mmCIF file of C-alpha atoms in Angstrom:
data_model
loop_
_atom_site.group_PDB
_atom_site.id
_atom_site.type_symbol
_atom_site.label_atom_id
_atom_site.label_comp_id
_atom_site.label_asym_id
_atom_site.label_seq_id
_atom_site.Cartn_x
_atom_site.Cartn_y
_atom_site.Cartn_z
ATOM 1 C CA MET A 469 0.028 -0.012 0.019
ATOM 2 C CA ALA A 470 1.537 3.327 -1.163
ATOM 3 C CA VAL A 471 1.241 6.347 1.167
ATOM 4 C CA GLU A 472 0.985 9.700 -0.511
ATOM 5 C CA SER A 473 3.104 12.309 1.181
ATOM 6 C CA VAL A 474 3.080 16.080 0.668
ATOM 7 C CA PRO A 475 6.571 17.603 0.554
ATOM 8 C CA PRO A 476 7.223 20.027 3.598
ATOM 9 C CA TRP A 477 7.677 23.056 1.212
ATOM 10 C CA ASP A 478 4.147 22.815 -0.153
ATOM 11 C CA PRO A 479 1.784 25.273 1.421
ATOM 12 C CA PRO A 480 -1.292 23.808 3.286
ATOM 13 C CA THR A 481 -3.531 24.906 0.473
ATOM 14 C CA ALA A 482 -1.697 22.674 -2.073
ATOM 15 C CA HIS A 483 -3.934 19.777 -1.645
ATOM 16 C CA ARG A 484 -5.632 17.584 -4.197
ATOM 17 C CA GLY A 485 -9.069 18.707 -5.083
ATOM 18 C CA GLY A 486 -8.199 22.458 -4.735
ATOM 19 C CA ARG A 487 -9.675 22.748 -1.208
ATOM 20 C CA SER A 488 -7.718 24.275 1.545
ATOM 21 C CA ARG A 489 -6.726 22.151 4.499
ATOM 22 C CA LEU A 490 -6.986 25.246 6.731
ATOM 23 C CA PRO A 491 -10.213 25.348 8.802
ATOM 24 C CA LEU A 492 -12.777 28.084 7.896
ATOM 25 C CA LEU A 493 -12.151 30.350 10.949
ATOM 26 C CA PRO A 494 -8.393 30.997 10.367
ATOM 27 C CA ARG A 495 -9.111 31.661 6.726
ATOM 28 C CA LEU A 496 -11.768 34.292 7.665
ATOM 29 C CA SER A 497 -9.558 35.792 10.299
ATOM 30 C CA CYS A 498 -6.698 36.294 7.764
ATOM 31 C CA SER A 499 -9.159 37.888 5.307
ATOM 32 C CA VAL A 500 -10.543 40.291 7.984
ATOM 33 C CA LEU A 501 -6.998 41.270 9.032
ATOM 34 C CA LEU A 502 -5.945 41.832 5.484
ATOM 35 C CA PHE A 503 -9.034 43.943 4.810
ATOM 36 C CA GLY A 504 -8.499 45.940 8.008
ATOM 37 C CA PHE A 505 -4.840 46.590 7.084
ATOM 38 C CA VAL A 506 -5.695 47.820 3.561
ATOM 39 C CA LEU A 507 -8.512 50.047 4.978
ATOM 40 C CA LEU A 508 -6.146 51.573 7.589
ATOM 41 C CA CYS A 509 -3.498 52.293 4.945
ATOM 42 C CA ALA A 510 -6.150 53.954 2.700
ATOM 43 C CA VAL A 511 -7.382 56.160 5.531
ATOM 44 C CA GLY A 512 -3.849 57.157 6.448
ATOM 45 C CA ILE A 513 -2.940 58.071 2.806
ATOM 46 C CA ALA A 514 -6.236 59.995 2.407
ATOM 47 C CA SER A 515 -5.768 61.967 5.644
ATOM 48 C CA SER A 516 -2.211 62.928 4.812
ATOM 49 C CA LEU A 517 -3.420 64.176 1.405
ATOM 50 C CA ILE A 518 -6.217 66.176 2.962
ATOM 51 C CA TRP A 519 -4.488 67.515 6.102
ATOM 52 C CA GLY A 520 -0.851 67.223 5.217
ATOM 53 C CA ASP A 521 1.323 68.332 8.133
ATOM 54 C CA GLY A 522 -1.608 69.390 10.366
ATOM 55 C CA THR A 523 -1.743 72.997 9.387
ATOM 56 C CA PRO A 524 -5.036 74.522 8.302
ATOM 57 C CA GLY A 525 -3.566 75.129 4.787
ATOM 58 C CA ASP A 526 -3.313 78.278 2.745
ATOM 59 C CA LEU A 527 -6.118 80.853 2.464
ATOM 60 C CA ARG A 528 -5.859 84.266 1.029
ATOM 61 C CA ILE A 529 -8.116 86.764 2.770
ATOM 62 C CA ASP A 530 -8.368 90.561 2.387
ATOM 63 C CA ARG A 531 -8.043 93.087 5.210
ATOM 64 C CA ASN A 532 -11.806 93.405 5.683
ATOM 65 C CA GLU A 533 -12.044 89.636 6.265
ATOM 66 C CA ALA A 534 -9.406 89.852 9.016
ATOM 67 C CA VAL A 535 -11.207 92.533 10.940
ATOM 68 C CA GLY A 536 -13.400 91.169 13.709
ATOM 69 C CA THR A 537 -13.046 88.929 16.752
ATOM 70 C CA TRP A 538 -11.202 85.612 16.730
ATOM 71 C CA ARG A 539 -11.104 82.984 19.515
ATOM 72 C CA ASP A 540 -8.769 80.214 20.408
ATOM 73 C CA GLY A 541 -9.781 76.885 21.922
ATOM 74 C CA ASP A 542 -8.725 77.910 25.483
ATOM 75 C CA GLY A 543 -10.869 80.975 25.895
ATOM 76 C CA GLY A 544 -8.393 83.501 24.524
ATOM 77 C CA SER A 545 -9.568 86.109 22.051
ATOM 78 C CA LEU A 546 -8.211 88.671 19.529
ATOM 79 C CA THR A 547 -10.181 91.625 18.212
ATOM 80 C CA LEU A 548 -8.738 93.231 15.059
ATOM 81 C CA ASN A 549 -10.152 96.732 14.466
ATOM 82 C CA MET A 550 -10.384 98.459 11.136
ATOM 83 C CA ASP A 551 -8.114 101.346 12.344
ATOM 84 C CA GLY A 552 -5.187 98.950 12.760
ATOM 85 C CA THR A 553 -5.476 98.509 16.545
ATOM 86 C CA PHE A 554 -6.189 95.232 18.366
ATOM 87 C CA GLN A 555 -7.205 93.969 21.858
ATOM 88 C CA ALA A 556 -6.127 90.522 23.057
ATOM 89 C CA SER A 557 -7.192 88.596 26.079
ATOM 90 C CA ALA A 558 -5.284 85.426 27.095
ATOM 91 C CA LEU A 559 -4.251 84.966 23.495
ATOM 92 C CA CYS A 560 -2.283 81.853 22.630
ATOM 93 C CA GLY A 561 0.834 82.474 20.581
ATOM 94 C CA HIS A 562 4.576 82.279 20.025
ATOM 95 C CA TYR A 563 5.887 85.638 21.023
ATOM 96 C CA ARG A 564 9.267 87.366 20.746
ATOM 97 C CA GLY A 565 10.491 90.631 22.096
ATOM 98 C CA ALA A 566 11.183 93.713 19.925
ATOM 99 C CA SER A 567 14.826 92.763 19.893
ATOM 100 C CA SER A 568 15.490 89.816 17.674
ATOM 101 C CA THR A 569 17.961 88.525 20.236
ATOM 102 C CA GLU A 570 15.259 87.955 22.840
ATOM 103 C CA VAL A 571 14.028 84.411 23.354
ATOM 104 C CA PHE A 572 10.604 83.227 22.238
ATOM 105 C CA ASP A 573 7.808 82.898 24.832
ATOM 106 C CA LEU A 574 4.623 80.813 24.689
ATOM 107 C CA THR A 575 2.861 82.458 27.548
ATOM 108 C CA PRO A 576 -0.648 83.689 26.484
ATOM 109 C CA ARG A 577 -0.815 87.529 26.190
ATOM 110 C CA THR A 578 -3.433 90.024 27.268
ATOM 111 C CA GLY A 579 -3.069 93.614 25.999
ATOM 112 C CA SER A 580 -3.520 95.923 23.041
ATOM 113 C CA GLY A 581 -1.486 97.333 20.200
ATOM 114 C CA THR A 582 -1.294 97.633 16.508
ATOM 115 C CA TRP A 583 -1.679 95.072 13.726
ATOM 116 C CA THR A 584 -0.496 95.056 10.087
ATOM 117 C CA PHE A 585 -1.697 93.034 7.210
ATOM 118 C CA HIS A 586 0.642 91.380 4.710
ATOM 119 C CA ALA A 587 -0.801 89.697 1.530
ATOM 120 C CA PRO A 588 1.759 88.368 -0.799
ATOM 121 C CA GLU A 589 1.076 87.579 -4.436
ATOM 122 C CA THR A 590 0.568 83.974 -3.709
ATOM 123 C CA GLY A 591 -0.062 81.868 -0.558
ATOM 124 C CA SER A 592 -1.578 82.771 2.742
ATOM 125 C CA THR A 593 -2.147 86.223 4.256
ATOM 126 C CA GLU A 594 -0.255 87.169 7.394
ATOM 127 C CA VAL A 595 -1.515 89.235 10.316
ATOM 128 C CA ARG A 596 1.316 90.742 12.368
ATOM 129 C CA LEU A 597 0.751 91.993 15.966
ATOM 130 C CA THR A 598 2.796 94.389 18.054
ATOM 131 C CA PHE A 599 1.764 94.672 21.731
ATOM 132 C CA ALA A 600 2.096 98.267 22.844
ATOM 133 C CA GLN A 601 2.858 97.766 26.577
ATOM 134 C CA VAL A 602 5.648 95.114 26.246
ATOM 135 C CA ARG A 603 6.586 95.471 22.575
ATOM 136 C CA ASP A 604 6.103 91.747 21.991
ATOM 137 C CA LEU A 605 5.724 90.713 18.353
ATOM 138 C CA THR A 606 3.841 87.729 16.809
ATOM 139 C CA SER A 607 2.086 86.928 13.549
ATOM 140 C CA PHE A 608 -0.643 84.629 12.434
ATOM 141 C CA THR A 609 -1.152 82.968 9.019
ATOM 142 C CA SER A 610 -4.551 82.748 7.398
ATOM 143 C CA GLY A 611 -5.871 79.251 6.659
ATOM 144 C CA GLY A 612 -9.072 77.199 6.524
ATOM 145 C CA THR A 613 -11.801 78.110 4.031
ATOM 146 C CA HIS A 614 -13.608 81.339 3.355
ATOM 147 C CA ALA A 615 -16.690 79.779 5.155
ATOM 148 C CA LYS A 616 -14.532 78.835 8.094
ATOM 149 C CA PRO A 617 -11.342 80.938 8.121
ATOM 150 C CA VAL A 618 -8.625 80.314 10.698
ATOM 151 C CA LEU A 619 -5.686 82.405 11.816
ATOM 152 C CA TRP A 620 -2.908 80.136 13.086
ATOM 153 C CA GLN A 621 0.746 79.772 14.046
ATOM 154 C CA TRP A 622 3.092 77.108 15.337
ATOM 155 C CA LEU A 623 3.657 76.996 19.105
ATOM 156 C CA GLY A 624 7.352 76.432 19.479
ATOM 157 C CA ASP A 625 9.117 73.904 17.214
ATOM 158 C CA PRO A 626 6.962 72.915 14.235
ATOM 159 C CA ASP A 627 8.289 69.366 14.556
ATOM 160 C CA GLU A 628 6.305 69.146 17.852
ATOM 161 C CA GLY A 629 3.068 69.729 15.903
ATOM 162 C CA ARG A 630 1.446 72.132 18.370
ATOM 163 C CA LEU A 631 -0.687 74.938 16.881
ATOM 164 C CA CYS A 632 -2.453 78.073 18.109
ATOM 165 C CA LYS A 633 -5.607 78.332 15.995
ATOM 166 C CA LEU A 634 -7.933 81.305 16.114
ATOM 167 C CA HIS A 635 -11.492 80.798 14.685
ATOM 168 C CA ARG A 636 -13.734 83.660 13.747
ATOM 169 C CA ALA A 637 -16.206 84.379 16.521
ATOM 170 C CA PRO A 638 -19.967 84.327 15.509
#
């Protein structure tokens, strides 16, 4: 009587009759895991295409669109007035002193001062703030959409991924 043997290098599915020797549950588990992996990769790729590095993206706004009140997620606010003045209350931000040799500070600011508007030919608009009392400087870049504009800036090292985002108050 001859015994048929399957060489050890043959996969378990290489069986006469074309049927797998693996039970149904492990085959389904492998299929579910593979599907989950492919789905996770697709979501990761799509999110990186949509949100990129986490910034709100470029948005070009005009000076009139910048005027008004903006709020951060921690209760801070910034009101930009048409006459080029502003008022800030507990405003998040990355500040530096008037001297370029002064270190950067991430402490929220309250105060008033003047703001300027910089709109390059391409890319985002920039709003620059100068606090009158302490001569601290900071700037915000416009982003988001015209329906939901955002003024934003990095907090500290951009590699850390922390943002200060200001949303237009209703």
